[in-house]
GROMACS .gro file of C-alpha atoms in nm:
model
  256
    1SER     CA    1   3.636   7.697   3.846
    2SER     CA    2   3.686   7.565   3.495
    3GLY     CA    3   3.994   7.370   3.596
    4ILE     CA    4   4.287   7.399   3.360
    5ASN     CA    5   4.111   7.322   3.035
    6ALA     CA    6   3.838   7.472   2.823
    7GLU     CA    7   3.628   7.198   2.664
    8TYR     CA    8   3.578   6.982   2.973
    9GLY     CA    9   3.541   7.275   3.210
   10GLY     CA   10   3.293   7.427   2.966
   11SER     CA   11   3.081   7.112   2.982
   12SER     CA   12   3.057   7.150   3.361
   13PHE     CA   13   2.961   7.516   3.329
   14ASN     CA   14   2.689   7.426   3.077
   15GLY     CA   15   2.545   7.167   3.313
   16MET     CA   16   2.542   7.413   3.600
   17TYR     CA   17   2.376   7.681   3.386
   18ARG     CA   18   2.101   7.444   3.271
   19HIS     CA   19   2.026   7.354   3.633
   20ILE     CA   20   2.004   7.721   3.730
   21ILE     CA   21   1.770   7.790   3.437
   22LYS     CA   22   1.551   7.488   3.518
   23ARG     CA   23   1.508   7.607   3.874
   24GLN     CA   24   1.421   7.953   3.744
   25LYS     CA   25   1.160   7.817   3.500
   26ASP     CA   26   1.009   7.591   3.769
   27GLY     CA   27   0.948   7.893   3.992
   28ASN     CA   28   1.207   7.778   4.243
   29PRO     CA   29   1.505   8.003   4.169
   30MET     CA   30   1.834   7.931   4.338
   31LYS     CA   31   1.929   8.169   4.618
   32MET     CA   32   2.301   8.119   4.570
   33THR     CA   33   2.520   8.355   4.371
   34PHE     CA   34   2.769   8.218   4.122
   35SER     CA   35   3.096   8.335   3.974
   36ALA     CA   36   3.356   8.164   3.759
   37ILE     CA   37   3.732   8.143   3.796
   38ASP     CA   38   3.826   8.107   3.434
   39ARG     CA   39   4.155   7.994   3.274
   40TRP     CA   40   4.453   7.956   3.500
   41ALA     CA   41   4.663   7.727   3.282
   42THR     CA   42   4.978   7.936   3.327
   43HIS     CA   43   4.942   8.042   3.691
   44PRO     CA   44   5.297   8.055   3.835
   45LEU     CA   45   5.217   7.822   4.126
   46LEU     CA   46   5.045   7.570   3.899
   47ILE     CA   47   5.359   7.564   3.685
   48LYS     CA   48   5.579   7.535   3.993
   49SER     CA   49   5.366   7.245   4.121
   50PHE     CA   50   5.416   7.044   3.803
   51ALA     CA   51   5.789   7.120   3.799
   52GLU     CA   52   5.831   7.008   4.160
   53LEU     CA   53   5.649   6.679   4.099
   54ILE     CA   54   5.846   6.611   3.782
   55ASN     CA   55   6.175   6.677   3.960
   56LYS     CA   56   6.067   6.452   4.249
   57GLN     CA   57   6.019   6.164   4.004
   58LEU     CA   58   6.340   6.245   3.814
   59ASP     CA   59   6.526   6.215   4.145
   60THR     CA   60   6.444   5.842   4.142
   61VAL     CA   61   6.633   5.793   3.814
   62ASP     CA   62   7.002   5.704   3.787
   63PRO     CA   63   7.180   6.043   3.759
   64LYS     CA   64   7.350   5.939   3.435
   65ASP     CA   65   7.008   5.881   3.276
   66ARG     CA   66   6.821   6.176   3.427
   67SER     CA   67   6.857   6.414   3.132
   68LYS     CA   68   6.762   6.137   2.889
   69VAL     CA   69   6.416   6.081   3.038
   70VAL     CA   70   6.152   6.181   2.782
   71LEU     CA   71   5.869   6.373   2.947
   72LEU     CA   72   5.533   6.280   2.798
   73PHE     CA   73   5.279   6.542   2.899
   74SER     CA   74   4.954   6.350   2.864
   75ALA     CA   75   4.619   6.529   2.842
   76HIS     CA   76   4.266   6.409   2.768
   77SER     CA   77   4.220   6.421   2.393
   78LEU     CA   78   3.940   6.586   2.198
   79PRO     CA   79   3.755   6.482   1.883
   80MET     CA   80   3.886   6.672   1.582
   81SER     CA   81   3.529   6.790   1.522
   82VAL     CA   82   3.558   6.987   1.849
   83VAL     CA   83   3.910   7.110   1.771
   84ASN     CA   84   3.797   7.228   1.429
   85ARG     CA   85   3.518   7.431   1.586
   86GLY     CA   86   3.793   7.645   1.734
   87ASP     CA   87   3.807   7.519   2.093
   88PRO     CA   88   4.113   7.673   2.265
   89TYR     CA   89   4.181   7.366   2.483
   90PRO     CA   90   4.480   7.235   2.281
   91GLN     CA   91   4.650   7.577   2.285
   92GLU     CA   92   4.588   7.620   2.657
   93VAL     CA   93   4.731   7.278   2.742
   94SER     CA   94   5.029   7.357   2.519
   95ALA     CA   95   5.081   7.682   2.708
   96THR     CA   96   5.094   7.490   3.038
   97VAL     CA   97   5.352   7.250   2.893
   98GLU     CA   98   5.569   7.532   2.759
   99HIS     CA   99   5.567   7.715   3.092
  100VAL     CA  100   5.653   7.396   3.282
  101MET     CA  101   5.946   7.325   3.052
  102ARG     CA  102   6.065   7.682   3.095
  103GLU     CA  103   6.047   7.635   3.473
  104LEU     CA  104   6.256   7.317   3.431
  105ASN     CA  105   6.503   7.509   3.212
  106TYR     CA  106   6.426   7.262   2.930
  107SER     CA  107   6.617   6.994   3.118
  108ASN     CA  108   6.467   6.701   2.926
  109PRO     CA  109   6.327   6.612   2.584
  110TYR     CA  110   5.948   6.624   2.585
  111ARG     CA  111   5.628   6.580   2.388
  112LEU     CA  112   5.262   6.668   2.442
  113VAL     CA  113   5.048   6.358   2.383
  114TRP     CA  114   4.678   6.281   2.412
  115GLN     CA  115   4.484   6.000   2.577
  116SER     CA  116   4.133   5.861   2.639
  117LYS     CA  117   3.998   5.852   2.283
  118VAL     CA  118   3.638   5.725   2.264
  119GLY     CA  119   3.460   5.594   1.954
  120PRO     CA  120   3.563   5.561   1.588
  121SER     CA  121   3.592   5.927   1.486
  122ALA     CA  122   3.923   6.113   1.451
  123TRP     CA  123   4.068   6.253   1.774
  124LEU     CA  124   4.362   6.478   1.849
  125GLY     CA  125   4.695   6.291   1.861
  126ALA     CA  126   4.957   6.160   1.895
  127PRO     CA  127   4.793   5.902   2.126
  128THR     CA  128   4.984   5.850   2.450
  129ASP     CA  129   5.012   5.473   2.416
  130GLU     CA  130   5.130   5.490   2.055
  131ALA     CA  131   5.382   5.761   2.146
  132ILE     CA  132   5.527   5.539   2.420
  133LYS     CA  133   5.564   5.245   2.181
  134GLY     CA  134   5.713   5.460   1.905
  135LEU     CA  135   5.968   5.626   2.133
  136ILE     CA  136   6.082   5.294   2.283
  137LYS     CA  137   6.122   5.140   1.936
  138ARG     CA  138   6.341   5.438   1.847
  139GLY     CA  139   6.576   5.378   2.136
  140ASN     CA  140   6.428   5.587   2.418
  141LYS     CA  141   6.431   5.363   2.723
  142ASN     CA  142   6.337   5.614   2.995
  143LEU     CA  143   5.991   5.771   2.973
  144MET     CA  144   5.787   5.968   3.225
  145MET     CA  145   5.418   6.037   3.184
  146VAL     CA  146   5.302   6.371   3.328
  147PRO     CA  147   4.922   6.407   3.380
  148ILE     CA  148   4.923   6.767   3.260
  149ALA     CA  149   4.551   6.850   3.230
  150PHE     CA  150   4.431   6.658   3.535
  151THR     CA  151   4.421   6.803   3.884
  152SER     CA  152   4.374   6.479   4.078
  153ASP     CA  153   4.400   6.103   4.043
  154HIS     CA  154   4.106   5.918   3.887
  155ILE     CA  155   4.047   5.640   3.634
  156GLU     CA  156   4.248   5.812   3.360
  157THR     CA  157   4.560   5.826   3.577
  158LEU     CA  158   4.522   5.525   3.809
  159TYR     CA  159   4.401   5.283   3.542
  160GLU     CA  160   4.474   5.423   3.199
  161MET     CA  161   4.821   5.563   3.276
  162ASP     CA  162   4.937   5.336   3.558
  163ILE     CA  163   4.804   5.005   3.426
  164GLU     CA  164   4.743   5.028   3.049
  165TYR     CA  165   5.037   5.257   2.969
  166GLY     CA  166   5.250   5.152   3.269
  167GLU     CA  167   5.223   4.791   3.384
  168GLU     CA  168   5.110   4.648   3.050
  169MET     CA  169   5.367   4.846   2.850
  170ARG     CA  170   5.645   4.732   3.085
  171GLU     CA  171   5.544   4.371   3.016
  172GLU     CA  172   5.565   4.439   2.643
  173PHE     CA  173   5.891   4.632   2.674
  174PRO     CA  174   6.076   4.484   2.976
  175ASP     CA  175   6.394   4.683   2.909
  176ALA     CA  176   6.214   5.018   2.924
  177ASN     CA  177   6.172   5.234   3.233
  178ILE     CA  178   5.816   5.369   3.201
  179MET     CA  179   5.709   5.583   3.495
  180ARG     CA  180   5.459   5.852   3.591
  181CYS     CA  181   5.502   6.155   3.812
  182GLU     CA  182   5.246   6.213   4.085
  183SER     CA  183   4.925   6.401   4.009
  184LEU     CA  184   4.868   6.740   4.168
  185ASN     CA  185   4.620   6.610   4.426
  186MET     CA  186   4.699   6.774   4.763
  187HIS     CA  187   5.049   6.890   4.671
  188PRO     CA  188   5.112   7.193   4.897
  189THR     CA  189   5.220   7.426   4.618
  190PHE     CA  190   4.906   7.338   4.422
  191ILE     CA  191   4.684   7.405   4.723
  192GLU     CA  192   4.853   7.743   4.760
  193CYS     CA  193   4.781   7.803   4.389
  194LEU     CA  194   4.411   7.735   4.444
  195SER     CA  195   4.395   7.957   4.751
  196GLN     CA  196   4.557   8.243   4.559
  197LEU     CA  197   4.311   8.199   4.273
  198VAL     CA  198   4.011   8.213   4.505
  199ALA     CA  199   4.144   8.506   4.707
  200SER     CA  200   4.222   8.706   4.395
  201HIS     CA  201   3.881   8.626   4.247
  202LEU     CA  202   3.700   8.739   4.561
  203LYS     CA  203   3.895   9.065   4.569
  204SER     CA  204   3.790   9.128   4.209
  205GLU     CA  205   3.425   9.081   4.310
  206GLY     CA  206   3.388   8.785   4.078
  207LYS     CA  207   3.512   8.941   3.757
  208THR     CA  208   3.600   8.711   3.469
  209ILE     CA  209   3.856   8.771   3.197
  210PRO     CA  210   3.725   8.879   2.852
  211GLN     CA  211   3.799   8.532   2.711
  212MET     CA  212   3.513   8.387   2.917
  213ALA     CA  213   3.246   8.550   2.699
  214LEU     CA  214   3.393   8.438   2.366
  215ARG     CA  215   3.234   8.136   2.200
  216CYS     CA  216   3.427   7.910   1.966
  217PRO     CA  217   3.404   8.042   1.608
  218MET     CA  218   3.200   7.743   1.487
  219CYS     CA  219   3.021   7.666   1.814
  220ASP     CA  220   2.690   7.483   1.765
  221ASN     CA  221   2.608   7.422   2.132
  222PRO     CA  222   2.274   7.591   2.213
  223THR     CA  223   2.365   7.638   2.580
  224CYS     CA  224   2.716   7.775   2.539
  225GLY     CA  225   2.628   8.133   2.444
  226PRO     CA  226   2.380   8.210   2.723
  227MET     CA  227   2.599   8.022   2.974
  228ARG     CA  228   2.896   8.243   2.890
  229GLY     CA  229   2.679   8.551   2.911
  230PHE     CA  230   2.555   8.447   3.254
  231PHE     CA  231   2.897   8.374   3.405
  232SER     CA  232   3.049   8.687   3.249
  233SER     CA  233   2.774   8.920   3.374
  234ARG     CA  234   2.635   8.706   3.661
  235GLN     CA  235   2.289   8.802   3.536
  236LEU     CA  236   2.025   8.558   3.411
  237PRO     CA  237   1.884   8.638   3.064
  238LYS     CA  238   1.549   8.815   3.060
  239THR     CA  239   1.416   8.565   2.807
  240ILE     CA  240   1.496   8.201   2.879
  241ALA     CA  241   1.514   7.989   2.565
  242PRO     CA  242   1.472   7.610   2.589
  243CYS     CA  243   1.782   7.395   2.544
  244GLU     CA  244   1.628   7.188   2.266
  245ASP     CA  245   1.946   6.991   2.188
  246GLU     CA  246   2.022   6.912   2.551
  247ALA     CA  247   2.014   6.534   2.512
  248LYS     CA  248   2.252   6.537   2.219
  249GLU     CA  249   2.475   6.790   2.391
  250GLU     CA  250   2.546   6.553   2.680
  251SER     CA  251   2.603   6.243   2.467
  252PHE     CA  252   2.915   6.126   2.292
  253GLU     CA  253   2.744   6.214   1.963
  254SER     CA  254   2.845   6.571   2.034
  255PHE     CA  255   3.207   6.447   2.023
  256GLY     CA  256   3.180   6.376   1.653
   0.00000   0.00000   0.00000
């Protein structure tokens, strides 16, 4: 599965494809078959999972303040060089946010913000930490971070959100109520979402949606095209071209 984003899921698919090709070239082809579950950012049970976890956290807030809590949907950012190549990740994350707010009947004010910038180049914003500071300075005292493009807890939720944007921000702004809703993890509705995705995929005999085969308009990744062809058709190319930019592709240089 590509998860619920494009750019970071795509990187995993590229790595898998290169491994399959290497085994093929070394005369030791893999005996497994592969198929891809692609793009489920608006699956009804995914949306319901987020809404349930948000409401669970809102239930901890004083009822008179509940509707005032600003929901900050925080996703891993992208370098603008990647965005400008036409990667659909920002639109797909936005679609998830819109569907979640619709499920919540637009009960709270909200923003989509972006975290985890690396290096000096321009990245997609507004940055999560700067958004928190700006909203508090403008009188918003109740804020909830929602890890919208992450499916489980890891360093970007447990450290970046909980400590850097949570504990440290609460020290800087002691009058503010900065919280985070739980990640999807093993939430029962989310597990049901995954089981439905797999069952539906198996019934379709591994078919992917047409979007899977489409490269970004300005894509310059040498692996991306053949990878998409492989997972769309589940057939290895007859002629295997070397991935000459592989080292650069896996480094942060490829992030602008």
